[in-house]
PDB file of C-alpha atoms in Angstrom:
ATOM      1  CA  MET A   1      30.278 131.556 -42.668  1.00 40.00           C
ATOM      2  CA  PRO A   2      31.868 135.049 -42.894  1.00 43.00           C
ATOM      3  CA  ILE A   3      29.578 137.879 -43.975  1.00 44.00           C
ATOM      4  CA  ALA A   4      30.793 140.222 -46.711  1.00 42.00           C
ATOM      5  CA  ASP A   5      31.261 143.822 -45.544  1.00 45.00           C
ATOM      6  CA  ASP A   6      29.072 145.164 -48.329  1.00 44.00           C
ATOM      7  CA  LEU A   7      26.213 142.909 -47.216  1.00 46.00           C
ATOM      8  CA  ILE A   8      25.930 144.539 -43.788  1.00 52.00           C
ATOM      9  CA  ASP A   9      26.711 148.133 -44.649  1.00 54.00           C
ATOM     10  CA  ALA A  10      25.943 151.162 -42.504  1.00 52.00           C
ATOM     11  CA  SER A  11      23.689 153.048 -44.898  1.00 55.00           C
ATOM     12  CA  PRO A  12      20.258 153.945 -43.476  1.00 56.00           C
ATOM     13  CA  ASP A  13      17.194 152.226 -44.862  1.00 64.00           C
ATOM     14  CA  ALA A  14      13.798 153.232 -43.477  1.00 64.00           C
ATOM     15  CA  ARG A  15      12.239 150.073 -44.870  1.00 84.00           C
ATOM     16  CA  LEU A  16      14.189 147.764 -42.564  1.00 93.00           C
ATOM     17  CA  PRO A  17      12.566 146.721 -39.266  1.00 95.00           C
ATOM     18  CA  ARG A  18      14.193 148.350 -36.232  1.00 96.00           C
ATOM     19  CA  PHE A  19      14.740 146.768 -32.831  1.00 96.00           C
ATOM     20  CA  PHE A  20      15.974 148.149 -29.534  1.00 97.00           C
ATOM     21  CA  CYS A  21      18.752 146.065 -28.001  1.00 95.00           C
ATOM     22  CA  ALA A  22      20.177 146.935 -24.596  1.00 93.00           C
ATOM     23  CA  LEU A  23      23.059 144.487 -25.100  1.00 93.00           C
ATOM     24  CA  PRO A  24      26.494 145.646 -26.352  1.00 92.00           C
ATOM     25  CA  LEU A  25      26.493 145.963 -30.148  1.00 95.00           C
ATOM     26  CA  VAL A  26      29.932 145.045 -31.512  1.00 94.00           C
ATOM     27  CA  ALA A  27      30.546 145.249 -35.268  1.00 95.00           C
ATOM     28  CA  GLY A  28      31.382 141.863 -36.731  1.00 94.00           C
ATOM     29  CA  SER A  29      30.134 139.925 -33.727  1.00 96.00           C
ATOM     30  CA  GLU A  30      27.474 137.241 -33.575  1.00 96.00           C
ATOM     31  CA  MET A  31      24.839 137.618 -30.893  1.00 96.00           C
ATOM     32  CA  ALA A  32      21.488 136.292 -29.762  1.00 96.00           C
ATOM     33  CA  LEU A  33      18.798 138.959 -29.616  1.00 96.00           C
ATOM     34  CA  PRO A  34      17.103 139.669 -26.270  1.00 94.00           C
ATOM     35  CA  PRO A  35      13.635 138.134 -25.720  1.00 93.00           C
ATOM     36  CA  GLY A  36      11.616 141.195 -26.756  1.00 91.00           C
ATOM     37  CA  ALA A  37      13.417 141.652 -30.064  1.00 94.00           C
ATOM     38  CA  THR A  38      13.299 137.890 -30.654  1.00 94.00           C
ATOM     39  CA  ARG A  39       9.509 137.869 -30.339  1.00 93.00           C
ATOM     40  CA  HIS A  40       9.185 140.797 -32.733  1.00 92.00           C
ATOM     41  CA  VAL A  41      11.401 139.114 -35.326  1.00 94.00           C
ATOM     42  CA  GLN A  42       9.240 136.005 -35.115  1.00 92.00           C
ATOM     43  CA  VAL A  43       5.993 137.989 -35.353  1.00 92.00           C
ATOM     44  CA  LEU A  44       7.305 139.685 -38.510  1.00 93.00           C
ATOM     45  CA  ARG A  45       8.181 136.236 -39.916  1.00 93.00           C
ATOM     46  CA  LEU A  46      11.740 137.254 -40.714  1.00 94.00           C
ATOM     47  CA  GLN A  47      13.983 134.456 -41.929  1.00 95.00           C
ATOM     48  CA  PRO A  48      17.734 133.719 -42.013  1.00 95.00           C
ATOM     49  CA  GLY A  49      19.225 136.167 -44.491  1.00 95.00           C
ATOM     50  CA  SER A  50      16.805 138.958 -43.518  1.00 96.00           C
ATOM     51  CA  MET A  51      18.275 142.374 -42.704  1.00 96.00           C
ATOM     52  CA  LEU A  52      17.278 144.502 -39.729  1.00 96.00           C
ATOM     53  CA  VAL A  53      18.509 147.498 -37.711  1.00 97.00           C
ATOM     54  CA  LEU A  54      19.585 147.418 -34.067  1.00 97.00           C
ATOM     55  CA  PHE A  55      20.094 150.382 -31.722  1.00 97.00           C
ATOM     56  CA  ASP A  56      20.997 150.520 -28.043  1.00 95.00           C
ATOM     57  CA  GLY A  57      19.323 153.835 -27.201  1.00 94.00           C
ATOM     58  CA  HIS A  58      22.534 155.828 -26.768  1.00 92.00           C
ATOM     59  CA  GLY A  59      22.984 157.016 -30.345  1.00 94.00           C
ATOM     60  CA  GLY A  60      23.832 155.435 -33.665  1.00 96.00           C
ATOM     61  CA  GLU A  61      22.542 152.206 -35.155  1.00 97.00           C
ATOM     62  CA  HIS A  62      23.782 148.956 -36.650  1.00 97.00           C
ATOM     63  CA  ARG A  63      22.520 146.903 -39.514  1.00 96.00           C
ATOM     64  CA  ALA A  64      22.402 143.203 -38.704  1.00 97.00           C
ATOM     65  CA  LEU A  65      21.815 139.997 -40.646  1.00 97.00           C
ATOM     66  CA  VAL A  66      19.692 137.160 -39.279  1.00 97.00           C
ATOM     67  CA  GLU A  67      21.943 134.105 -39.363  1.00 96.00           C
ATOM     68  CA  ARG A  68      19.816 131.458 -37.726  1.00 94.00           C
ATOM     69  CA  MET A  69      16.602 131.053 -35.789  1.00 93.00           C
ATOM     70  CA  GLY A  70      15.218 128.603 -33.276  1.00 89.00           C
ATOM     71  CA  ARG A  71      11.932 128.349 -31.438  1.00 86.00           C
ATOM     72  CA  GLY A  72      13.054 130.858 -28.800  1.00 88.00           C
ATOM     73  CA  GLU A  73      16.249 132.272 -30.272  1.00 94.00           C
ATOM     74  CA  VAL A  74      17.315 134.589 -33.066  1.00 96.00           C
ATOM     75  CA  VAL A  75      21.035 134.923 -33.791  1.00 97.00           C
ATOM     76  CA  VAL A  76      22.299 137.841 -35.864  1.00 97.00           C
ATOM     77  CA  ARG A  77      25.605 139.084 -37.246  1.00 97.00           C
ATOM     78  CA  VAL A  78      26.108 142.740 -36.276  1.00 97.00           C
ATOM     79  CA  GLY A  79      27.349 145.164 -38.931  1.00 96.00           C
ATOM     80  CA  ALA A  80      29.244 148.434 -38.608  1.00 94.00           C
ATOM     81  CA  ARG A  81      27.871 151.242 -36.466  1.00 95.00           C
ATOM     82  CA  ALA A  82      26.294 154.129 -38.379  1.00 95.00           C
ATOM     83  CA  PRO A  83      26.499 157.428 -36.414  1.00 95.00           C
ATOM     84  CA  ILE A  84      22.960 158.421 -37.384  1.00 94.00           C
ATOM     85  CA  GLU A  85      21.114 160.914 -35.192  1.00 93.00           C
ATOM     86  CA  ARG A  86      17.530 162.060 -35.559  1.00 94.00           C
ATOM     87  CA  GLU A  87      17.265 164.201 -32.441  1.00 94.00           C
ATOM     88  CA  ALA A  88      15.587 167.590 -32.118  1.00 91.00           C
ATOM     89  CA  PRO A  89      17.982 170.585 -32.117  1.00 89.00           C
ATOM     90  CA  ARG A  90      16.673 171.656 -28.699  1.00 91.00           C
ATOM     91  CA  ALA A  91      16.608 169.259 -25.719  1.00 93.00           C
ATOM     92  CA  VAL A  92      13.088 169.568 -24.291  1.00 95.00           C
ATOM     93  CA  HIS A  93      12.215 167.999 -20.936  1.00 96.00           C
ATOM     94  CA  LEU A  94       8.508 167.628 -20.233  1.00 97.00           C
ATOM     95  CA  ALA A  95       7.018 167.568 -16.736  1.00 97.00           C
ATOM     96  CA  ILE A  96       3.289 166.937 -16.664  1.00 95.00           C
ATOM     97  CA  GLY A  97       0.516 166.312 -14.199  1.00 93.00           C
ATOM     98  CA  MET A  98      -0.454 162.781 -15.165  1.00 88.00           C
ATOM     99  CA  PRO A  99      -3.575 162.557 -17.353  1.00 85.00           C
ATOM    100  CA  ALA A 100      -5.978 159.722 -16.638  1.00 79.00           C
ATOM    101  CA  ASN A 101      -6.692 156.429 -18.361  1.00 71.00           C
ATOM    102  CA  GLU A 102      -4.682 155.656 -21.508  1.00 85.00           C
ATOM    103  CA  ARG A 103      -3.879 159.289 -22.275  1.00 90.00           C
ATOM    104  CA  MET A 104      -0.496 159.081 -20.550  1.00 92.00           C
ATOM    105  CA  ASP A 105       0.494 156.165 -22.800  1.00 94.00           C
ATOM    106  CA  TRP A 106      -0.529 158.197 -25.844  1.00 95.00           C
ATOM    107  CA  LEU A 107       1.358 161.230 -24.562  1.00 96.00           C
ATOM    108  CA  VAL A 108       4.578 159.251 -24.021  1.00 97.00           C
ATOM    109  CA  GLU A 109       4.336 157.701 -27.481  1.00 98.00           C
ATOM    110  CA  LYS A 110       3.705 160.953 -29.345  1.00 97.00           C
ATOM    111  CA  ALA A 111       6.173 163.005 -27.306  1.00 98.00           C
ATOM    112  CA  THR A 112       8.849 160.437 -28.106  1.00 98.00           C
ATOM    113  CA  GLU A 113       8.057 160.696 -31.808  1.00 97.00           C
ATOM    114  CA  LEU A 114       8.300 164.489 -31.569  1.00 96.00           C
ATOM    115  CA  GLY A 115      11.735 164.342 -29.958  1.00 96.00           C
ATOM    116  CA  VAL A 116      11.256 164.847 -26.206  1.00 97.00           C
ATOM    117  CA  GLN A 117      14.424 164.326 -24.159  1.00 97.00           C
ATOM    118  CA  SER A 118      12.732 163.173 -20.962  1.00 97.00           C
ATOM    119  CA  ILE A 119       9.320 163.024 -19.316  1.00 97.00           C
ATOM    120  CA  GLN A 120       8.639 163.518 -15.618  1.00 96.00           C
ATOM    121  CA  PRO A 121       5.130 162.379 -14.589  1.00 95.00           C
ATOM    122  CA  LEU A 122       3.894 164.502 -11.687  1.00 94.00           C
ATOM    123  CA  ALA A 123       1.354 164.054  -8.920  1.00 90.00           C
ATOM    124  CA  THR A 124      -0.490 167.354  -8.465  1.00 89.00           C
ATOM    125  CA  GLN A 125      -3.471 168.539  -6.442  1.00 85.00           C
ATOM    126  CA  ARG A 126      -5.949 168.241  -9.314  1.00 79.00           C
ATOM    127  CA  ALA A 127      -4.518 165.137 -10.982  1.00 76.00           C
ATOM    128  CA  VAL A 128      -6.968 162.264 -11.415  1.00 67.00           C
ATOM    129  CA  LEU A 129      -4.267 159.599 -11.675  1.00 70.00           C
ATOM    130  CA  ARG A 130      -2.339 159.023  -8.457  1.00 73.00           C
ATOM    131  CA  LEU A 131       0.513 156.530  -8.229  1.00 71.00           C
ATOM    132  CA  SER A 132       3.009 155.662  -5.544  1.00 70.00           C
ATOM    133  CA  GLY A 133       5.381 152.937  -4.451  1.00 77.00           C
ATOM    134  CA  GLU A 134       5.568 149.732  -6.447  1.00 80.00           C
ATOM    135  CA  ARG A 135       2.624 150.699  -8.638  1.00 81.00           C
ATOM    136  CA  ALA A 136       4.388 153.887  -9.679  1.00 80.00           C
ATOM    137  CA  GLU A 137       7.550 151.965 -10.552  1.00 88.00           C
ATOM    138  CA  ARG A 138       5.575 149.500 -12.674  1.00 90.00           C
ATOM    139  CA  ARG A 139       3.898 152.310 -14.584  1.00 89.00           C
ATOM    140  CA  ALA A 140       7.255 154.015 -15.185  1.00 92.00           C
ATOM    141  CA  LEU A 141       8.658 150.777 -16.627  1.00 94.00           C
ATOM    142  CA  HIS A 142       5.554 150.450 -18.804  1.00 94.00           C
ATOM    143  CA  TRP A 143       5.926 154.023 -20.090  1.00 95.00           C
ATOM    144  CA  GLN A 144       9.611 153.435 -20.774  1.00 97.00           C
ATOM    145  CA  ALA A 145       8.634 150.436 -22.916  1.00 96.00           C
ATOM    146  CA  VAL A 146       6.145 152.644 -24.771  1.00 97.00           C
ATOM    147  CA  ALA A 147       8.960 155.124 -25.485  1.00 98.00           C
ATOM    148  CA  ILE A 148      11.239 152.346 -26.756  1.00 97.00           C
ATOM    149  CA  ALA A 149       8.541 151.084 -29.121  1.00 96.00           C
ATOM    150  CA  ALA A 150       8.009 154.637 -30.383  1.00 97.00           C
ATOM    151  CA  CYS A 151      11.747 154.966 -31.083  1.00 97.00           C
ATOM    152  CA  GLU A 152      11.679 151.711 -33.028  1.00 96.00           C
ATOM    153  CA  GLN A 153       8.837 153.081 -35.134  1.00 95.00           C
ATOM    154  CA  CYS A 154       9.992 156.657 -35.725  1.00 95.00           C
ATOM    155  CA  GLY A 155      13.717 156.110 -36.260  1.00 95.00           C
ATOM    156  CA  ARG A 156      15.154 157.721 -33.139  1.00 96.00           C
ATOM    157  CA  ASN A 157      18.353 156.130 -31.882  1.00 97.00           C
ATOM    158  CA  ARG A 158      18.282 157.787 -28.456  1.00 97.00           C
ATOM    159  CA  VAL A 159      15.551 156.709 -26.058  1.00 97.00           C
ATOM    160  CA  PRO A 160      14.081 159.442 -23.835  1.00 97.00           C
ATOM    161  CA  SER A 161      14.083 158.857 -20.091  1.00 97.00           C
ATOM    162  CA  ILE A 162      10.656 158.320 -18.542  1.00 97.00           C
ATOM    163  CA  HIS A 163      11.089 158.996 -14.843  1.00 95.00           C
ATOM    164  CA  SER A 164       9.104 157.512 -11.974  1.00 93.00           C
ATOM    165  CA  PRO A 165       6.146 159.660 -10.862  1.00 92.00           C
ATOM    166  CA  ARG A 166       6.940 162.267  -8.205  1.00 92.00           C
ATOM    167  CA  GLY A 167       5.066 164.972  -6.383  1.00 93.00           C
ATOM    168  CA  LEU A 168       5.319 168.433  -7.928  1.00 94.00           C
ATOM    169  CA  ALA A 169       6.691 170.036  -4.756  1.00 93.00           C
ATOM    170  CA  GLU A 170       9.363 167.350  -4.406  1.00 93.00           C
ATOM    171  CA  TRP A 171      10.375 167.643  -8.063  1.00 94.00           C
ATOM    172  CA  LEU A 172      10.679 171.430  -7.901  1.00 94.00           C
ATOM    173  CA  LYS A 173      12.725 171.265  -4.717  1.00 91.00           C
ATOM    174  CA  LEU A 174      15.148 168.604  -5.933  1.00 87.00           C
ATOM    175  CA  GLU A 175      15.500 169.520  -9.609  1.00 83.00           C
ATOM    176  CA  HIS A 176      14.989 173.278  -9.699  1.00 79.00           C
ATOM    177  CA  ALA A 177      16.058 174.612  -6.308  1.00 75.00           C
ATOM    178  CA  ASP A 178      19.067 176.371  -7.856  1.00 69.00           C
ATOM    179  CA  ALA A 179      17.055 178.567 -10.233  1.00 62.00           C
ATOM    180  CA  PRO A 180      19.579 181.457 -10.369  1.00 56.00           C
ATOM    181  CA  ALA A 181      22.498 179.086 -10.989  1.00 52.00           C
ATOM    182  CA  ARG A 182      20.660 177.518 -13.901  1.00 57.00           C
ATOM    183  CA  ALA A 183      19.420 180.733 -15.479  1.00 54.00           C
ATOM    184  CA  ALA A 184      20.720 179.655 -18.887  1.00 53.00           C
ATOM    185  CA  ALA A 185      18.152 176.865 -18.984  1.00 65.00           C
ATOM    186  CA  ASN A 186      14.698 177.825 -20.248  1.00 87.00           C
ATOM    187  CA  ARG A 187      11.728 176.967 -18.020  1.00 92.00           C
ATOM    188  CA  TRP A 188       8.158 177.502 -19.059  1.00 94.00           C
ATOM    189  CA  LEU A 189       4.893 176.905 -17.228  1.00 96.00           C
ATOM    190  CA  LEU A 190       1.972 176.494 -19.629  1.00 96.00           C
ATOM    191  CA  SER A 191      -0.799 178.840 -18.529  1.00 93.00           C
ATOM    192  CA  LEU A 192      -3.966 180.591 -19.665  1.00 90.00           C
ATOM    193  CA  ASP A 193      -3.096 183.640 -17.549  1.00 91.00           C
ATOM    194  CA  ALA A 194      -3.463 186.939 -19.423  1.00 90.00           C
ATOM    195  CA  LEU A 195       0.135 187.786 -18.500  1.00 90.00           C
ATOM    196  CA  ALA A 196       1.529 184.626 -20.057  1.00 92.00           C
ATOM    197  CA  ARG A 197       3.909 185.244 -22.925  1.00 91.00           C
ATOM    198  CA  PRO A 198       3.216 183.355 -26.193  1.00 93.00           C
ATOM    199  CA  LEU A 199       5.506 180.336 -26.148  1.00 93.00           C
ATOM    200  CA  ALA A 200       6.402 180.686 -29.814  1.00 91.00           C
ATOM    201  CA  THR A 201       7.604 184.261 -29.252  1.00 89.00           C
ATOM    202  CA  ALA A 202       9.518 183.405 -26.095  1.00 84.00           C
ATOM    203  CA  ALA A 203      11.171 180.374 -27.673  1.00 83.00           C
ATOM    204  CA  ALA A 204      12.177 182.269 -30.806  1.00 81.00           C
ATOM    205  CA  GLY A 205      14.096 184.783 -28.735  1.00 66.00           C
ATOM    206  CA  SER A 206      15.734 182.302 -26.365  1.00 65.00           C
ATOM    207  CA  ALA A 207      18.943 180.357 -26.662  1.00 63.00           C
ATOM    208  CA  VAL A 208      18.860 176.767 -27.845  1.00 73.00           C
ATOM    209  CA  ALA A 209      19.501 175.529 -24.315  1.00 81.00           C
ATOM    210  CA  PRO A 210      17.971 172.619 -22.401  1.00 87.00           C
ATOM    211  CA  THR A 211      14.338 173.559 -21.860  1.00 92.00           C
ATOM    212  CA  TRP A 212      11.804 172.419 -19.275  1.00 94.00           C
ATOM    213  CA  VAL A 213       8.061 172.585 -19.907  1.00 96.00           C
ATOM    214  CA  LEU A 214       5.743 172.235 -16.931  1.00 97.00           C
ATOM    215  CA  SER A 215       2.122 171.445 -17.731  1.00 95.00           C
ATOM    216  CA  GLY A 216      -0.759 170.666 -15.420  1.00 92.00           C
ATOM    217  CA  PRO A 217      -3.231 167.760 -15.455  1.00 90.00           C
ATOM    218  CA  GLU A 218      -6.833 167.913 -16.688  1.00 85.00           C
ATOM    219  CA  GLY A 219      -7.801 170.529 -14.103  1.00 84.00           C
ATOM    220  CA  GLY A 220      -4.543 172.461 -14.363  1.00 88.00           C
ATOM    221  CA  LEU A 221      -2.250 173.455 -11.507  1.00 92.00           C
ATOM    222  CA  ASP A 222      -3.767 175.298  -8.581  1.00 92.00           C
ATOM    223  CA  ALA A 223      -2.689 178.798  -7.550  1.00 93.00           C
ATOM    224  CA  VAL A 224      -0.246 177.555  -4.904  1.00 94.00           C
ATOM    225  CA  GLU A 225       1.433 175.200  -7.355  1.00 94.00           C
ATOM    226  CA  GLU A 226       1.752 177.895 -10.023  1.00 94.00           C
ATOM    227  CA  ALA A 227       3.266 180.283  -7.480  1.00 94.00           C
ATOM    228  CA  SER A 228       5.751 177.628  -6.372  1.00 94.00           C
ATOM    229  CA  ALA A 229       6.761 176.947  -9.978  1.00 94.00           C
ATOM    230  CA  GLY A 230       7.350 180.676 -10.461  1.00 93.00           C
ATOM    231  CA  GLU A 231       9.584 180.759  -7.399  1.00 92.00           C
ATOM    232  CA  HIS A 232      11.659 177.986  -8.977  1.00 93.00           C
ATOM    233  CA  GLY A 233      12.320 179.863 -12.199  1.00 91.00           C
ATOM    234  CA  PHE A 234       9.336 178.926 -14.375  1.00 94.00           C
ATOM    235  CA  ALA A 235       7.902 181.756 -16.474  1.00 93.00           C
ATOM    236  CA  LEU A 236       4.311 181.758 -17.717  1.00 95.00           C
ATOM    237  CA  ALA A 237       3.866 180.766 -21.358  1.00 94.00           C
ATOM    238  CA  SER A 238       0.749 180.547 -23.470  1.00 95.00           C
ATOM    239  CA  LEU A 239      -0.297 178.375 -26.391  1.00 94.00           C
ATOM    240  CA  GLY A 240      -3.211 180.629 -27.316  1.00 91.00           C
ATOM    241  CA  ALA A 241      -6.717 181.401 -26.147  1.00 88.00           C
ATOM    242  CA  ARG A 242      -8.137 177.892 -26.494  1.00 90.00           C
ATOM    243  CA  THR A 243      -8.169 175.503 -23.532  1.00 90.00           C
ATOM    244  CA  LEU A 244      -6.361 172.357 -24.645  1.00 90.00           C
ATOM    245  CA  ARG A 245      -6.469 168.931 -23.073  1.00 91.00           C
ATOM    246  CA  ALA A 246      -3.515 168.184 -20.821  1.00 90.00           C
ATOM    247  CA  GLU A 247      -1.855 165.831 -23.288  1.00 92.00           C
ATOM    248  CA  THR A 248      -2.591 168.105 -26.274  1.00 94.00           C
ATOM    249  CA  ALA A 249      -1.036 171.135 -24.584  1.00 95.00           C
ATOM    250  CA  ALA A 250       2.163 169.274 -23.738  1.00 95.00           C
ATOM    251  CA  LEU A 251       2.576 168.029 -27.299  1.00 96.00           C
ATOM    252  CA  ALA A 252       1.767 171.427 -28.811  1.00 96.00           C
ATOM    253  CA  ALA A 253       4.463 172.999 -26.639  1.00 96.00           C
ATOM    254  CA  LEU A 254       6.920 170.337 -27.731  1.00 95.00           C
ATOM    255  CA  VAL A 255       6.245 171.104 -31.400  1.00 94.00           C
ATOM    256  CA  VAL A 256       6.673 174.855 -30.840  1.00 93.00           C
ATOM    257  CA  LEU A 257       9.984 174.421 -29.026  1.00 93.00           C
ATOM    258  CA  THR A 258      11.527 171.932 -31.415  1.00 87.00           C
ATOM    259  CA  GLN A 259      10.441 173.859 -34.507  1.00 80.00           C
ATOM    260  CA  SER A 260      11.627 177.195 -33.152  1.00 68.00           C
ATOM    261  CA  ALA A 261      15.072 175.676 -32.654  1.00 62.00           C
ATOM    262  CA  ALA A 262      15.255 174.112 -36.103  1.00 56.00           C
ATOM    263  CA  PRO A 263      18.253 175.280 -38.177  1.00 56.00           C
TER     264      PRO A 263
END
């Protein structure tokens, strides 16, 4: 049965449940939701006629109407795309020495809510958590799923990239070897050094350009690692006199950088 255009409109509604869908979203089409979204619809006890929001992670969102449901299937009618963006005005990329236990999950979730563009987990000399090979790939997929769930909750329509863990030296060499050529990009190394410039001051006077924040693990970066970061264009930045936990420092920096770029 055709669906009236005014029934599946494009106006935002924060009360509607939101689901990530990596499949093509075509206005007016009928589609079966992927398994993850199907399970969530069933857990929420939605019924035919219920409205929801779908997004593919690349910007914009679609309202959709549940048309029919089976034991393992949910079929929806996709509405028009709404070009809604809820991104931070400054693209902030976070590279962090991986904190232990569940703190990395918490960091990924909260950083996603705060608007991070990407997260690069790093293996450093003082890091407690060490991952490699297949185990590292599994954790990266898990963290990506955490970021997707956070986007569903907070309203973001663009999913940040959670990269596979890499060694700090490798990451600096591959991603930041051309420091002079990329001088327009801001790069900050969080530090308690007395010479570190307050991040809020530095960010307020810098262009709203893509920004990288490098933060150490629980024990911080060692002297060799800090020197190497400096050679690759990272300037020392401070969040104050207090020593923050690894995950707290990264999130505090993210707040400073996104707020300082707010219009």
